[in-house]
XYZ file of C-alpha atoms in Angstrom:
682
model
C 55.370 117.963 146.051
C 58.079 120.178 147.490
C 57.903 123.939 147.666
C 59.922 126.052 145.276
C 63.315 126.741 146.865
C 65.155 130.020 147.075
C 68.698 130.230 145.696
C 71.147 128.523 148.030
C 72.609 131.006 150.439
C 70.686 133.820 148.817
C 72.967 133.735 145.750
C 72.245 134.848 142.215
C 69.302 133.249 140.522
C 69.763 131.437 137.221
C 66.690 132.931 135.573
C 67.004 135.377 132.694
C 69.781 133.647 130.698
C 70.815 133.935 127.063
C 70.161 130.258 126.360
C 66.681 130.544 127.870
C 65.888 133.541 125.665
C 67.213 131.811 122.519
C 65.296 128.585 123.199
C 62.189 130.597 124.036
C 62.443 132.503 120.744
C 62.807 129.272 118.746
C 59.718 127.829 120.398
C 57.912 131.141 119.879
C 58.475 130.805 116.125
C 56.901 127.323 116.119
C 53.915 128.214 118.284
C 53.295 131.490 116.462
C 53.155 129.705 113.107
C 50.837 127.036 114.534
C 48.532 129.553 116.191
C 48.379 131.757 113.101
C 47.052 128.908 110.997
C 44.667 127.690 113.680
C 43.267 131.176 114.234
C 42.620 131.785 110.536
C 41.127 128.347 110.014
C 38.797 128.090 112.987
C 38.909 131.397 114.867
C 40.706 130.082 117.959
C 44.237 130.087 119.299
C 45.694 128.027 122.127
C 47.911 128.780 125.103
C 51.365 127.312 124.450
C 52.790 127.731 127.957
C 52.535 124.085 129.021
C 54.084 122.427 125.952
C 56.768 125.119 125.990
C 57.545 124.297 129.632
C 57.791 120.564 128.907
C 60.094 121.066 125.919
C 62.206 123.550 127.864
C 62.725 121.171 130.766
C 63.736 118.344 128.441
C 66.234 120.491 126.510
C 67.752 122.404 129.436
C 68.022 119.251 131.560
C 70.284 117.832 128.837
C 72.397 121.015 128.926
C 72.632 120.803 132.729
C 72.564 123.536 135.358
C 69.027 124.697 134.653
C 66.540 125.869 137.281
C 62.797 126.193 137.523
C 63.127 129.943 136.954
C 65.158 129.477 133.768
C 62.473 127.122 132.464
C 59.955 129.775 133.459
C 61.803 132.258 131.229
C 61.668 129.888 128.240
C 57.985 129.282 128.770
C 57.270 133.000 129.064
C 59.049 133.923 125.823
C 57.517 131.022 123.903
C 53.969 131.487 125.110
C 53.813 135.230 124.534
C 55.260 134.760 121.050
C 52.505 132.293 120.296
C 49.879 134.588 121.768
C 50.966 137.417 119.474
C 49.533 135.401 116.569
C 46.039 136.453 117.709
C 46.683 139.704 115.827
C 45.443 137.756 112.798
C 41.925 138.340 114.106
C 42.298 141.884 112.717
C 45.172 142.199 110.204
C 43.577 140.102 107.396
C 40.750 142.639 107.406
C 43.133 145.059 105.669
C 43.346 142.588 102.780
C 39.594 142.005 102.832
C 38.830 145.727 102.461
C 41.389 146.045 99.655
C 43.934 148.305 101.384
C 46.676 145.647 101.400
C 47.250 143.000 98.758
C 49.813 141.320 100.983
C 51.184 141.972 104.457
C 54.014 144.555 104.378
C 56.744 143.349 106.690
C 57.705 146.424 108.690
C 54.227 147.864 109.067
C 52.921 144.506 110.292
C 55.848 144.044 112.672
C 55.561 147.538 114.131
C 51.823 147.130 114.767
C 52.589 143.950 116.701
C 55.693 145.175 118.559
C 54.427 148.605 119.602
C 51.035 147.329 120.677
C 52.614 144.279 122.307
C 55.031 146.313 124.424
C 52.099 148.425 125.608
C 50.358 145.179 126.486
C 53.329 144.297 128.694
C 53.473 147.699 130.403
C 49.705 147.812 130.936
C 49.789 144.334 132.462
C 52.281 145.363 135.173
C 49.787 147.241 137.401
C 47.181 144.670 136.399
C 49.416 141.940 137.847
C 48.728 143.205 141.358
C 45.019 143.689 140.726
C 44.306 140.412 138.963
C 47.122 137.972 139.808
C 48.067 138.846 143.379
C 44.784 140.183 144.741
C 42.220 139.047 142.177
C 41.426 135.587 143.548
C 41.033 134.238 139.996
C 41.772 130.572 139.171
C 44.083 131.099 136.144
C 43.664 127.453 135.051
C 46.467 127.363 132.496
C 48.845 129.381 134.662
C 48.306 127.052 137.615
C 48.673 123.958 135.416
C 51.921 125.296 133.921
C 53.276 125.949 137.425
C 52.496 122.367 138.429
C 54.327 121.062 135.348
C 57.366 123.214 136.183
C 57.408 122.135 139.833
C 57.322 118.458 138.877
C 59.930 118.487 136.147
C 62.448 121.212 136.911
C 65.827 120.373 138.478
C 66.232 121.584 142.041
C 62.529 121.176 142.805
C 61.689 117.476 142.654
C 64.403 115.381 141.113
C 62.898 111.996 141.898
C 63.140 109.352 139.222
C 59.371 109.529 138.718
C 59.627 113.271 137.975
C 62.315 112.646 135.368
C 60.225 109.889 133.777
C 57.157 112.125 133.709
C 59.092 114.895 132.007
C 60.370 112.535 129.324
C 56.968 110.925 128.869
C 55.353 114.336 128.603
C 57.685 115.329 125.789
C 56.812 112.144 123.876
C 53.118 112.751 124.443
C 53.438 116.186 122.823
C 55.472 114.748 119.931
C 53.187 111.784 119.199
C 50.085 113.902 119.596
C 51.498 116.282 116.996
C 52.452 113.416 114.647
C 49.002 111.792 114.783
C 47.268 115.131 114.341
C 49.431 116.084 111.355
C 49.024 112.612 109.803
C 45.238 112.839 110.045
C 45.306 116.319 108.478
C 47.478 114.912 105.660
C 44.934 112.129 105.122
C 42.152 114.695 104.851
C 44.244 116.776 102.434
C 44.862 113.636 100.368
C 41.073 113.167 100.260
C 41.376 109.720 101.842
C 38.441 110.715 104.034
C 36.466 113.830 104.808
C 37.748 116.362 107.278
C 34.244 117.646 107.979
C 30.735 116.185 107.960
C 27.991 118.767 107.439
C 24.337 118.478 106.537
C 21.710 121.172 105.916
C 17.992 120.452 106.077
C 14.736 122.167 105.163
C 12.318 122.134 108.071
C 8.699 120.988 107.693
C 5.901 123.531 107.737
C 4.938 122.406 111.238
C 8.338 123.743 112.436
C 8.126 126.967 110.457
C 9.382 125.762 107.087
C 12.798 127.359 107.414
C 16.221 125.725 107.201
C 19.090 124.827 109.473
C 22.197 122.690 109.520
C 24.521 120.633 111.662
C 28.165 119.781 111.201
C 31.268 118.502 112.884
C 34.848 119.194 111.863
C 37.100 116.175 112.317
C 40.112 118.204 113.324
C 42.371 117.126 116.144
C 43.347 120.757 116.736
C 39.723 121.447 117.674
C 39.537 118.355 119.861
C 42.637 119.535 121.720
C 41.321 123.067 122.075
C 38.055 121.711 123.452
C 39.938 119.638 126.021
C 41.730 122.775 127.200
C 38.707 125.064 127.502
C 36.869 122.683 129.817
C 33.297 121.487 130.165
C 31.670 124.671 131.508
C 32.885 126.799 128.613
C 32.208 124.023 126.109
C 28.597 123.687 127.238
C 28.161 127.462 127.150
C 29.363 127.406 123.546
C 26.909 124.578 122.845
C 24.170 126.796 124.269
C 25.218 129.570 121.876
C 25.285 127.077 119.004
C 21.758 125.946 119.850
C 20.506 129.532 120.053
C 21.998 130.240 116.628
C 21.137 127.091 114.673
C 18.030 125.782 116.440
C 16.312 129.110 117.055
C 17.743 132.125 115.183
C 18.488 130.512 111.796
C 15.180 128.586 111.550
C 13.198 131.694 112.516
C 15.002 134.025 110.105
C 14.689 131.526 107.220
C 11.000 130.808 107.851
C 8.715 131.947 104.985
C 6.354 133.552 107.516
C 9.186 135.565 109.061
C 10.508 136.620 105.664
C 7.026 137.738 104.592
C 6.525 139.714 107.818
C 9.914 141.421 107.517
C 9.213 142.342 103.896
C 5.755 143.721 104.728
C 7.230 145.916 107.449
C 10.152 147.174 105.367
C 12.784 145.419 107.490
C 15.753 144.195 105.464
C 16.333 140.440 105.271
C 19.192 138.755 103.461
C 16.892 135.827 102.682
C 14.863 138.010 100.291
C 17.955 138.640 98.129
C 18.501 134.956 97.356
C 17.226 133.286 94.206
C 13.753 131.708 94.539
C 14.040 128.076 95.472
C 17.435 128.466 97.127
C 18.506 125.242 98.809
C 18.718 124.710 102.531
C 22.513 125.066 102.531
C 22.519 128.413 100.728
C 19.586 129.752 102.728
C 20.751 128.721 106.200
C 24.438 129.424 105.531
C 23.803 132.905 104.165
C 21.436 133.911 106.953
C 23.871 132.688 109.601
C 26.922 134.441 108.123
C 25.188 137.714 107.232
C 22.730 138.096 110.106
C 23.032 135.638 112.997
C 26.751 136.283 113.502
C 25.971 139.953 114.089
C 23.695 138.870 116.909
C 26.686 137.019 118.327
C 28.651 140.258 118.066
C 25.984 141.950 120.172
C 26.194 139.232 122.822
C 29.980 139.536 122.943
C 29.910 143.324 123.094
C 27.526 143.428 126.059
C 29.492 140.704 127.850
C 32.742 142.613 127.339
C 31.232 145.805 128.770
C 29.888 143.883 131.776
C 33.332 142.430 132.415
C 34.884 145.911 132.394
C 32.293 147.196 134.872
C 33.076 144.324 137.249
C 36.793 145.131 136.962
C 36.647 148.800 137.910
C 37.457 148.262 141.589
C 40.340 145.771 141.137
C 41.873 147.983 138.441
C 42.000 151.038 140.665
C 43.444 148.900 143.444
C 46.138 147.510 141.148
C 47.338 150.932 140.025
C 47.334 152.196 143.637
C 49.341 149.144 144.755
C 51.924 149.636 141.979
C 52.417 153.301 142.940
C 52.755 152.355 146.628
C 55.388 149.722 145.782
C 57.347 152.305 143.811
C 57.279 154.725 146.766
C 58.589 152.000 149.066
C 61.352 151.190 146.600
C 62.353 154.868 146.353
C 62.407 155.058 150.147
C 65.059 152.349 150.210
C 62.856 149.447 151.208
C 63.980 146.120 149.729
C 60.957 144.417 148.226
C 60.565 140.659 148.240
C 61.871 139.149 145.008
C 58.362 138.095 143.985
C 57.168 141.719 144.242
C 59.880 143.345 142.126
C 58.129 144.572 138.987
C 59.822 146.785 136.449
C 59.789 150.152 138.313
C 56.732 152.211 137.462
C 58.912 155.089 136.184
C 60.521 152.768 133.628
C 57.087 151.407 132.773
C 56.015 154.967 132.026
C 59.084 155.569 129.829
C 58.506 152.334 127.893
C 54.855 153.250 127.425
C 55.715 156.749 126.162
C 58.312 155.380 123.741
C 55.768 152.899 122.393
C 53.150 155.624 122.032
C 55.690 157.793 120.206
C 56.359 154.949 117.789
C 52.616 154.438 117.322
C 52.229 158.140 116.556
C 54.913 157.941 113.859
C 53.316 154.800 112.406
C 49.843 156.364 112.306
C 51.212 159.532 110.696
C 52.974 157.433 108.051
C 49.801 155.466 107.366
C 47.552 158.547 107.269
C 49.852 160.350 104.817
C 50.091 157.219 102.672
C 46.316 157.087 102.531
C 46.123 160.653 101.289
C 44.116 161.825 104.296
C 45.955 165.157 104.186
C 44.824 167.831 106.614
C 42.930 165.280 108.696
C 46.159 163.420 109.530
C 47.027 165.369 112.754
C 43.517 164.860 114.144
C 43.606 161.169 113.220
C 47.019 160.653 114.846
C 46.126 162.440 118.101
C 42.736 160.750 118.261
C 44.327 157.400 117.484
C 46.830 157.779 120.329
C 44.128 158.710 122.839
C 42.075 155.758 121.632
C 45.000 153.356 122.035
C 45.651 154.505 125.616
C 42.050 154.535 126.855
C 40.602 151.569 124.983
C 43.899 149.681 125.086
C 44.033 149.719 128.871
C 40.362 148.806 129.095
C 40.670 145.784 126.805
C 43.883 144.726 128.549
C 41.912 144.602 131.773
C 38.983 142.738 130.242
C 41.155 140.131 128.561
C 43.409 139.730 131.588
C 40.396 139.131 133.797
C 38.900 136.571 131.430
C 42.255 134.809 131.058
C 42.265 134.421 134.811
C 38.668 133.234 134.860
C 38.529 130.751 131.994
C 42.067 130.543 130.579
C 43.952 132.246 127.744
C 42.759 129.770 125.105
C 39.177 130.909 125.542
C 39.668 134.493 126.667
C 37.498 136.846 124.593
C 40.183 138.750 122.710
C 38.206 138.447 119.486
C 35.023 139.626 121.167
C 36.813 142.619 122.620
C 38.197 143.307 119.148
C 34.637 143.466 117.855
C 33.768 146.022 120.513
C 36.943 147.983 119.767
C 36.318 148.229 116.009
C 32.774 149.483 116.533
C 34.057 152.230 118.856
C 36.912 153.078 116.456
C 34.536 153.268 113.498
C 32.110 155.508 115.380
C 34.993 157.831 116.245
C 36.006 157.848 112.585
C 32.514 159.077 111.758
C 33.112 162.013 114.116
C 36.384 162.771 112.304
C 34.591 162.599 108.951
C 32.013 165.079 110.221
C 34.709 167.502 111.407
C 37.001 167.293 108.364
C 34.519 166.591 105.591
C 36.447 163.531 104.380
C 34.459 161.011 102.307
C 33.666 157.615 103.823
C 35.984 155.699 101.481
C 37.962 152.461 102.060
C 40.975 154.450 103.305
C 39.025 155.530 106.367
C 37.967 151.939 107.018
C 41.594 150.817 106.711
C 42.791 153.453 109.193
C 40.179 152.297 111.708
C 41.379 148.704 111.245
C 45.029 149.656 111.805
C 44.243 151.513 115.032
C 42.142 148.566 116.169
C 44.979 146.171 115.298
C 47.292 148.087 117.647
C 44.698 147.926 120.433
C 44.249 144.250 119.680
C 47.984 143.658 120.082
C 47.713 145.279 123.519
C 44.805 142.988 124.379
C 46.313 139.682 123.260
C 49.591 140.288 125.081
C 47.867 141.319 128.316
C 45.662 138.256 127.897
C 48.658 135.911 127.807
C 51.005 137.864 130.069
C 48.813 137.696 133.125
C 48.517 133.927 132.729
C 52.324 133.707 132.608
C 52.691 136.071 135.552
C 50.417 133.809 137.575
C 52.719 130.897 136.806
C 55.653 133.075 137.850
C 53.963 133.953 141.133
C 53.409 130.279 141.936
C 57.050 129.321 141.267
C 58.453 132.455 142.964
C 59.871 133.952 139.765
C 61.105 137.555 139.678
C 58.399 139.676 137.987
C 60.760 142.228 136.387
C 62.828 139.468 134.780
C 59.690 137.791 133.553
C 58.363 141.073 132.174
C 61.639 141.576 130.321
C 61.254 138.090 128.820
C 57.723 139.046 127.780
C 59.064 141.908 125.673
C 61.569 139.568 123.995
C 58.709 137.175 123.225
C 56.656 139.976 121.690
C 59.450 140.789 119.240
C 60.046 137.110 118.385
C 56.397 136.497 117.587
C 56.006 139.745 115.650
C 58.879 138.915 113.298
C 57.261 135.621 112.247
C 53.680 136.706 111.638
C 54.060 138.563 108.283
C 55.884 135.602 106.710
C 53.215 133.089 107.743
C 50.352 135.405 106.775
C 51.799 136.001 103.318
C 52.200 132.256 102.721
C 48.634 131.523 103.789
C 47.255 134.480 101.836
C 49.033 133.423 98.654
C 48.048 129.758 99.039
C 44.432 130.050 100.198
C 43.371 133.691 100.485
C 40.758 134.880 102.965
C 36.980 135.094 102.835
C 36.040 138.302 101.042
C 39.600 138.978 99.851
C 41.551 138.108 96.672
C 41.571 134.395 95.850
C 44.641 132.298 96.570
C 46.163 129.546 94.467
C 43.830 127.037 96.089
C 40.088 127.653 95.936
C 39.861 127.179 99.698
C 39.828 130.617 101.352
C 40.519 130.561 105.064
C 37.453 131.524 107.070
C 39.277 134.047 109.305
C 35.928 134.498 111.091
C 36.919 137.328 113.412
C 38.713 139.324 110.711
C 35.725 138.850 108.401
C 33.323 140.099 111.035
C 35.534 142.957 112.216
C 36.104 144.266 108.674
C 32.364 143.985 107.945
C 31.593 145.948 111.110
C 34.063 148.697 110.167
C 32.635 149.023 106.668
C 29.064 148.921 107.960
C 29.531 151.609 110.607
C 31.442 154.004 108.352
C 29.208 153.424 105.317
C 26.116 153.771 107.500
C 24.533 150.432 106.578
C 25.425 148.336 109.630
C 22.598 146.157 110.907
C 22.293 147.772 114.315
C 18.978 145.998 114.761
C 20.695 142.604 114.726
C 23.439 143.773 117.066
C 20.734 145.181 119.344
C 18.920 141.837 119.415
C 22.215 140.150 120.273
C 22.852 142.732 123.000
C 19.439 141.992 124.510
C 20.175 138.258 124.407
C 23.539 138.966 126.021
C 21.872 140.918 128.834
C 19.522 138.008 129.509
C 22.458 135.578 129.548
C 24.375 137.810 131.983
C 21.401 137.766 134.366
C 21.029 134.013 133.931
C 24.751 133.483 134.578
C 24.635 135.559 137.764
C 21.556 133.688 139.013
C 23.129 130.288 138.281
C 26.341 131.265 140.072
C 24.461 132.515 143.129
C 22.084 129.554 143.376
C 24.804 126.943 142.843
C 27.485 128.557 144.969
C 29.519 129.420 141.851
C 29.586 125.774 140.682
C 27.292 126.278 137.675
C 28.187 129.013 135.195
C 27.098 130.234 131.777
C 29.921 132.532 130.584
C 28.211 135.071 128.289
C 31.301 135.492 126.104
C 31.450 131.752 125.470
C 27.799 131.832 124.436
C 28.598 134.634 121.991
C 31.460 132.603 120.550
C 28.999 129.762 119.938
C 26.935 132.213 117.889
C 29.579 133.356 115.458
C 31.953 130.431 115.053
C 30.951 127.961 112.313
C 28.781 125.152 113.656
C 31.271 122.447 112.655
C 33.974 124.209 114.651
C 31.883 124.810 117.756
C 30.491 121.270 117.785
C 33.949 119.680 117.772
C 35.068 122.081 120.501
C 32.140 120.867 122.578
C 33.082 117.248 121.847
C 36.653 118.004 122.925
C 35.411 119.588 126.146
C 33.250 116.542 126.899
C 36.073 114.126 126.044
C 38.454 116.036 128.307
C 35.907 116.022 131.127
C 35.247 112.285 130.808
C 38.975 111.563 130.636
C 39.661 113.569 133.797
C 36.779 111.827 135.563
C 38.127 108.448 134.474
C 41.599 109.030 135.927
C 40.434 110.910 139.033
C 41.116 108.976 142.201
C 43.738 106.780 140.574
C 47.231 106.730 142.057
C 48.506 108.249 138.820
C 45.524 110.595 138.392
C 47.445 113.885 138.736
C 50.067 112.707 136.239
C 47.381 111.534 133.812
C 45.593 114.881 134.014
C 48.805 116.715 133.108
C 49.411 114.246 130.271
C 45.947 115.054 128.934
C 46.836 118.728 128.727
C 50.070 117.887 126.912
C 48.266 115.601 124.456
C 45.759 118.361 123.704
C 48.609 120.809 123.072
C 50.380 118.342 120.779
C 47.204 117.762 118.776
C 46.857 121.485 118.188
C 50.504 122.005 117.229
C 50.655 119.066 114.805
C 47.643 119.974 112.690
C 48.467 123.668 112.702
C 52.059 123.182 111.585
C 50.846 120.881 108.820
C 48.540 123.681 107.716
C 51.476 126.086 107.443
C 53.541 123.443 105.600
C 50.610 122.814 103.260
C 50.377 126.533 102.467
C 54.107 126.801 101.781
C 53.944 123.754 99.491
C 50.998 125.174 97.564
C 52.822 128.476 97.082
C 56.079 126.731 96.149
C 54.531 124.328 93.627
C 51.654 126.496 92.429
C 49.475 123.390 92.775
C 46.545 123.643 95.164
C 45.861 119.899 94.927
C 49.376 118.559 95.412
C 48.202 116.214 98.156
C 44.711 115.359 96.847
C 45.567 112.016 95.250
C 42.428 110.060 96.239
C 39.563 112.520 95.794
C 37.029 110.831 98.102
C 36.263 113.637 100.528
C 32.888 114.784 99.172
C 31.141 111.429 99.512
C 29.131 110.084 102.432
C 31.397 107.005 102.703
C 34.351 109.381 103.041
C 32.564 111.325 105.769
C 31.721 108.101 107.602
C 35.314 106.903 107.237
C 36.615 110.205 108.536
C 34.412 110.026 111.648
C 35.394 106.396 112.284
C 39.140 106.974 111.903
C 38.946 110.103 114.052
C 37.050 108.301 116.816
C 39.390 105.280 116.835
C 42.517 107.463 116.956
C 41.022 109.518 119.787
C 40.319 106.429 121.888
C 43.771 104.988 121.175
C 45.562 108.233 122.066
C 43.778 108.717 125.362
C 44.220 105.045 126.245
C 47.916 105.329 125.438
C 48.517 108.306 127.726
C 46.659 106.559 130.557
C 49.046 103.613 130.202
C 52.075 105.932 130.127
C 50.821 107.793 133.179
C 50.392 104.542 135.122
C 54.033 103.633 134.442
C 55.541 106.947 135.531
């Protein structure tokens, strides 16, 4: 593969063009809608950089005159727009606590835009610390750079490169079609979309209950392929801890009796006598075990921040030194030209000013009166301090394990606990009652911090791609801001459609009696209410924190003994705790399938091409099912009929579950076999 060339004769780069920004915004709309649905359904989002790059190269090649840097611009705008959808890990909480009945357009947009722009400005000094000097793998950023180098004009214009680009586009398209068609079949009740079974354990195993399930969703299969085997197995470890240890112990009659005798609350004691295994195990997991997962995630997030302290200081120092050299008249290399730090400071101050106005508007609307100035000032300090910290954590984890599995939701859990504790301080100073308005204010401040986190999470991955293809950082950072706005404008529309069609767990019911799980928003809103009301199960979070500490030690030992080849990412283990078992299990299957596929094609003449095709297939699978979910919601809202597609009604039977597994397995084998054949012909 050839190196990335500089402009001929040192001329002007074709990089930040109007057509690139427009195409990037259009793709951002698609990926934002897809990610919004996926995140609310299963608690995960995916990095859209690679499919965006493939689509960009196909479109701009037809328009002629494009360059690798122009394709980089399209990818940057599209991927950051899609990443902005992760804000749905917090915003639905405002519906769940009853503050919003729907998502007001301008308030939602301003939360996303103002926090997102801060995410961009915070990621500029982090670029030097984590991208240039961090030594992190950035798996998705590196993969996206390889795709751009192969398919962009002016880099490698061999006939095989052109064929690969075209084949890659068709892989994304057909992956999306198959995924959407399967989701339509499940919606039509032709077969089950999930197979789950709960069991009561014999007395010899404690007499409790547990369950196992698998969601036949191609979006999950694709996401599992992208996260990789190490993270998938870590999630499986978390799943086993939750469902093979924690749930059986907490549902055991002996444990329940001991807890009752010692005055320790247990959700199992509130259930009706003779509750079935499904009700018992499901309730204990959702109301108790997930809080242990929150403890694991919180400890892991803090550990990550501690490990980042040195690189962060170095990044800020490097950015200031570069600005001094620029002011002294030194011409920096094009790949080192960030937005000047003075302009970064101005952008940051403008964003903080907008956040201050937004918080003042919200506080006055909530009737918080004399406490409003304290809440606004405290909120701004919180956004700056915690926002920069979570930007660093998420940026580091994006570089370590990829944006698709970076712990933005886990960091959000940590952020809401801190915000809620600070709200308790404000309540003590002002004498305000601990009512839902206070909970809602904490959620809004956390949503802004979350916007900072998700953009930094994605931006650093994109900036790594830019570094590898010799893109100009300041142009790329400008494109990032455009992407933030594009994604923010879409989110309220999609959220309102999904809310009206399905509703969210714990919130008002939608037209269909199928509330979206929104697992992170459910947990985050529960944490906020629990901290402020004073009834949060700190004991469960403490147990999770202790488990997290043990996992951190185990991870460090494994890394040292194996020479960093064997890992147990603590945040991935925490995710295995609090995601539904059916979701986690299919993610693990996807990770194993992706690993086996990559092993199968390794060493083949077309192995590198086949590996890239696998990434594109995984992306297409995610996009297809997710866009069908948005279409399904819009159709339900438009027709007022929650069962418009359910014409067969077979999904609740064991034959339907068996049929669903069989069809899913056959389609998976056919798809992977098909892309191997296409790769061999490139």
